[in-house]
Amino acid sequence: QNVVDFPAFNCPGYVVRNNYFHDHRARGLRLMGNDGLIEGNTFERIGQCAISLGAEMGYWAEAGWVENVMVRNNVIRDVNRDKNATGPGALVLGAIGTFVHTNVKTMPFPGHRRITIENNTIDGSGTAGIYLYAADEAIIRNNTICNVNRRPNPETGSKWGLSVTKPIEFHGDGTRQITGNIIK
């Protein structure tokens, strides 16, 4: 299957700032554009992840790789609560995460680039606090993460060859810097 992506159509240069996402069963944000800033938001009691950044190259073919995104100063409480977030078909295995939907189990190369996740507070997730899949040049720093992996399920993400057990986790070979995070 060949996929052609036009990043200019995916709303590059977006800013999502100072919003309150709460009490629903979907995701907080599902973003597929480049050059984004997500800051100062609060996410509470959400069925799936708070923030997902990713490539939808599978069934819907909506967008390609995500680059140059900053996720900072957000507060996330009690997310990834439902069975879709922790089931075999789950693609985003963290409160904040990157994903790739290709409709195949083979590991893609790390095409997400320059994702920075800093100064966020994550308190309560059925899966990891931060889970990056197919990401390169990632920076994870100064986040506070507690009460994560609260719904352990060995089947989580298994349809795609994924698994999750740690508060901060990577799937793939990309480079990353992890500094100053507090895990409680």
Short mmCIF file of C-alpha atoms in Angstrom, two decimals:
data_model
loop_
_atom_site.label_atom_id
_atom_site.label_comp_id
_atom_site.label_asym_id
_atom_site.label_seq_id
_atom_site.Cartn_x
_atom_site.Cartn_y
_atom_site.Cartn_z
CA GLN A 1 0.00 0.00 0.00
CA ASN A 2 1.37 3.42 -0.96
CA VAL A 3 0.41 6.55 0.93
CA VAL A 4 0.99 10.14 -0.13
CA ASP A 5 0.86 12.82 2.55
CA PHE A 6 0.53 16.58 2.11
CA PRO A 7 1.58 18.05 5.49
CA ALA A 8 0.48 21.56 4.47
CA PHE A 9 -3.16 20.32 4.53
CA ASN A 10 -2.88 19.03 8.12
CA CYS A 11 -3.10 22.44 9.83
CA PRO A 12 0.58 23.05 10.62
CA GLY A 13 1.38 25.76 13.15
CA TYR A 14 -1.57 25.04 15.46
CA VAL A 15 -1.81 26.12 19.09
CA VAL A 16 -4.09 24.43 21.65
CA ARG A 17 -3.84 26.48 24.83
CA ASN A 18 -5.69 26.82 28.16
CA ASN A 19 -8.62 24.48 27.46
CA TYR A 20 -10.50 22.08 29.71
CA PHE A 21 -11.27 18.60 28.30
CA HIS A 22 -13.27 16.42 30.67
CA ASP A 23 -15.81 13.69 31.35
CA HIS A 24 -16.14 11.93 28.02
CA ARG A 25 -15.25 8.56 26.52
CA ALA A 26 -13.09 9.58 23.54
CA ARG A 27 -9.60 11.09 23.36
CA GLY A 28 -8.78 14.55 24.64
CA LEU A 29 -6.85 15.58 21.53
CA ARG A 30 -5.94 13.58 18.44
CA LEU A 31 -3.49 15.69 16.47
CA MET A 32 -1.90 14.88 13.13
CA GLY A 33 -0.26 18.15 12.11
CA ASN A 34 3.27 19.53 12.34
CA ASP A 35 4.70 22.54 14.15
CA GLY A 36 2.22 22.45 17.03
CA LEU A 37 2.05 23.73 20.58
CA ILE A 38 -0.20 22.13 23.20
CA GLU A 39 0.09 23.97 26.52
CA GLY A 40 -1.72 24.89 29.68
CA ASN A 41 -4.63 22.50 29.14
CA THR A 42 -6.38 20.32 31.70
CA PHE A 43 -7.66 16.82 30.86
CA GLU A 44 -9.79 14.94 33.40
CA ARG A 45 -11.82 11.72 33.47
CA ILE A 46 -11.43 10.80 29.82
CA GLY A 47 -12.05 7.29 28.50
CA GLN A 48 -8.97 7.21 26.28
CA CYS A 49 -5.70 9.15 26.12
CA ALA A 50 -5.36 12.87 26.80
CA ILE A 51 -3.05 13.75 23.88
CA SER A 52 -2.27 11.60 20.85
CA LEU A 53 0.05 12.69 18.06
CA GLY A 54 0.23 10.49 15.07
CA ALA A 55 0.12 9.16 11.61
CA GLU A 56 -3.06 7.63 10.24
CA MET A 57 -1.73 5.76 7.22
CA GLY A 58 -4.05 2.82 7.58
CA TYR A 59 -7.73 2.57 6.83
CA TRP A 60 -8.53 6.31 6.83
CA ALA A 61 -5.20 7.56 5.37
CA GLU A 62 -5.72 10.92 7.07
CA ALA A 63 -2.17 12.08 7.80
CA GLY A 64 1.51 11.18 7.87
CA TRP A 65 4.34 11.68 10.34
CA VAL A 66 4.20 14.41 12.98
CA GLU A 67 7.17 16.75 13.46
CA ASN A 68 8.12 19.70 15.67
CA VAL A 69 5.48 19.47 18.38
CA MET A 70 5.79 20.85 21.93
CA VAL A 71 3.53 19.47 24.69
CA ARG A 72 4.10 21.45 27.89
CA ASN A 73 2.53 22.59 31.14
CA ASN A 74 -0.59 20.43 30.84
CA VAL A 75 -2.40 18.73 33.74
CA ILE A 76 -3.78 15.26 33.09
CA ARG A 77 -5.89 13.34 35.61
CA ASP A 78 -7.59 9.96 35.34
CA VAL A 79 -7.41 9.06 31.64
CA ASN A 80 -7.26 5.82 29.63
CA ARG A 81 -10.12 4.53 31.76
CA ASP A 82 -12.04 2.34 29.33
CA LYS A 83 -11.47 -0.99 27.63
CA ASN A 84 -10.67 0.61 24.26
CA ALA A 85 -7.62 2.29 25.83
CA THR A 86 -6.31 -0.96 27.30
CA GLY A 87 -7.52 -3.55 24.79
CA PRO A 88 -5.67 -5.44 22.04
CA GLY A 89 -6.48 -2.79 19.41
CA ALA A 90 -5.18 0.19 21.43
CA LEU A 91 -2.71 2.35 19.50
CA VAL A 92 -1.89 5.08 22.04
CA LEU A 93 -0.55 3.40 25.16
CA GLY A 94 0.02 6.49 27.29
CA ALA A 95 -1.78 9.54 28.64
CA ILE A 96 0.42 11.39 26.12
CA GLY A 97 1.61 9.38 23.15
CA THR A 98 2.56 9.09 19.53
CA PHE A 99 0.98 6.48 17.32
CA VAL A 100 1.16 5.04 13.82
CA HIS A 101 -1.84 3.33 12.27
CA THR A 102 -0.69 1.31 9.28
CA ASN A 103 -3.01 -1.72 9.43
CA VAL A 104 0.04 -4.00 9.74
CA LYS A 105 2.03 -5.28 12.70
CA THR A 106 5.45 -4.58 11.25
CA MET A 107 7.40 -1.88 13.06
CA PRO A 108 7.63 1.31 11.00
CA PHE A 109 10.79 3.37 10.98
CA PRO A 110 10.81 6.23 13.53
CA GLY A 111 9.14 8.90 11.41
CA HIS A 112 7.80 11.20 14.16
CA ARG A 113 10.52 13.79 14.77
CA ARG A 114 11.33 16.44 17.33
CA ILE A 115 8.54 15.79 19.81
CA THR A 116 9.12 17.57 23.14
CA ILE A 117 7.04 16.68 26.20
CA GLU A 118 7.92 18.82 29.22
CA ASN A 119 6.61 20.14 32.53
CA ASN A 120 3.37 18.15 32.39
CA THR A 121 1.63 16.60 35.40
CA ILE A 122 0.08 13.20 34.79
CA ASP A 123 -1.85 11.73 37.72
CA GLY A 124 -3.83 8.66 36.80
CA SER A 125 -3.75 6.63 33.60
CA GLY A 126 -4.83 3.12 32.77
CA THR A 127 -1.66 2.86 30.67
CA ALA A 128 1.73 4.63 30.73
CA GLY A 129 2.14 8.31 31.45
CA ILE A 130 4.09 8.87 28.22
CA TYR A 131 4.38 6.31 25.40
CA LEU A 132 6.20 7.15 22.19
CA TYR A 133 5.92 4.86 19.19
CA ALA A 134 8.09 5.35 16.09
CA ALA A 135 9.53 8.64 17.38
CA ASP A 136 13.02 10.07 16.81
CA GLU A 137 14.72 13.07 18.40
CA ALA A 138 12.24 13.03 21.29
CA ILE A 139 12.77 15.04 24.48
CA ILE A 140 10.93 14.02 27.65
CA ARG A 141 11.87 16.30 30.56
CA ASN A 142 10.66 17.63 33.89
CA ASN A 143 7.31 15.81 33.89
CA THR A 144 5.66 14.54 37.09
CA ILE A 145 4.03 11.15 36.60
CA CYS A 146 2.11 9.15 39.21
CA ASN A 147 -0.63 6.52 39.40
CA VAL A 148 -0.09 5.16 35.89
CA ASN A 149 -0.52 1.65 34.44
CA ARG A 150 -3.57 1.34 36.67
CA ARG A 151 -5.36 -1.04 34.29
CA PRO A 152 -2.64 -3.57 33.51
CA ASN A 153 -3.60 -5.88 30.70
CA PRO A 154 -1.06 -8.08 28.90
CA GLU A 155 -3.23 -7.76 25.77
CA THR A 156 -2.97 -3.94 25.57
CA GLY A 157 -1.79 -3.05 22.05
CA SER A 158 -1.12 -6.70 21.15
CA LYS A 159 -2.99 -6.45 17.83
CA TRP A 160 -0.17 -4.13 16.68
CA GLY A 161 2.70 -5.94 18.40
CA LEU A 162 2.84 -3.36 21.21
CA SER A 163 2.93 -3.70 24.98
CA VAL A 164 3.17 -1.34 27.95
CA THR A 165 4.53 -1.77 31.48
CA LYS A 166 6.50 1.38 32.41
CA PRO A 167 5.55 4.98 33.31
CA ILE A 168 7.59 6.32 30.36
CA GLU A 169 8.01 3.94 27.46
CA PHE A 170 9.29 3.91 23.88
CA HIS A 171 8.60 1.45 21.12
CA GLY A 172 11.14 1.73 18.34
CA ASP A 173 14.73 2.71 17.72
CA GLY A 174 14.60 6.52 17.66
CA THR A 175 16.88 8.76 19.69
CA ARG A 176 15.58 10.33 22.87
CA GLN A 177 16.57 12.43 25.85
CA ILE A 178 14.86 11.67 29.16
CA THR A 179 15.81 14.04 31.99
CA GLY A 180 14.42 15.47 35.21
CA ASN A 181 11.18 13.49 35.29
CA ILE A 182 9.65 12.61 38.65
CA ILE A 183 7.95 9.21 38.84
CA LYS A 184 5.88 8.57 41.96
#
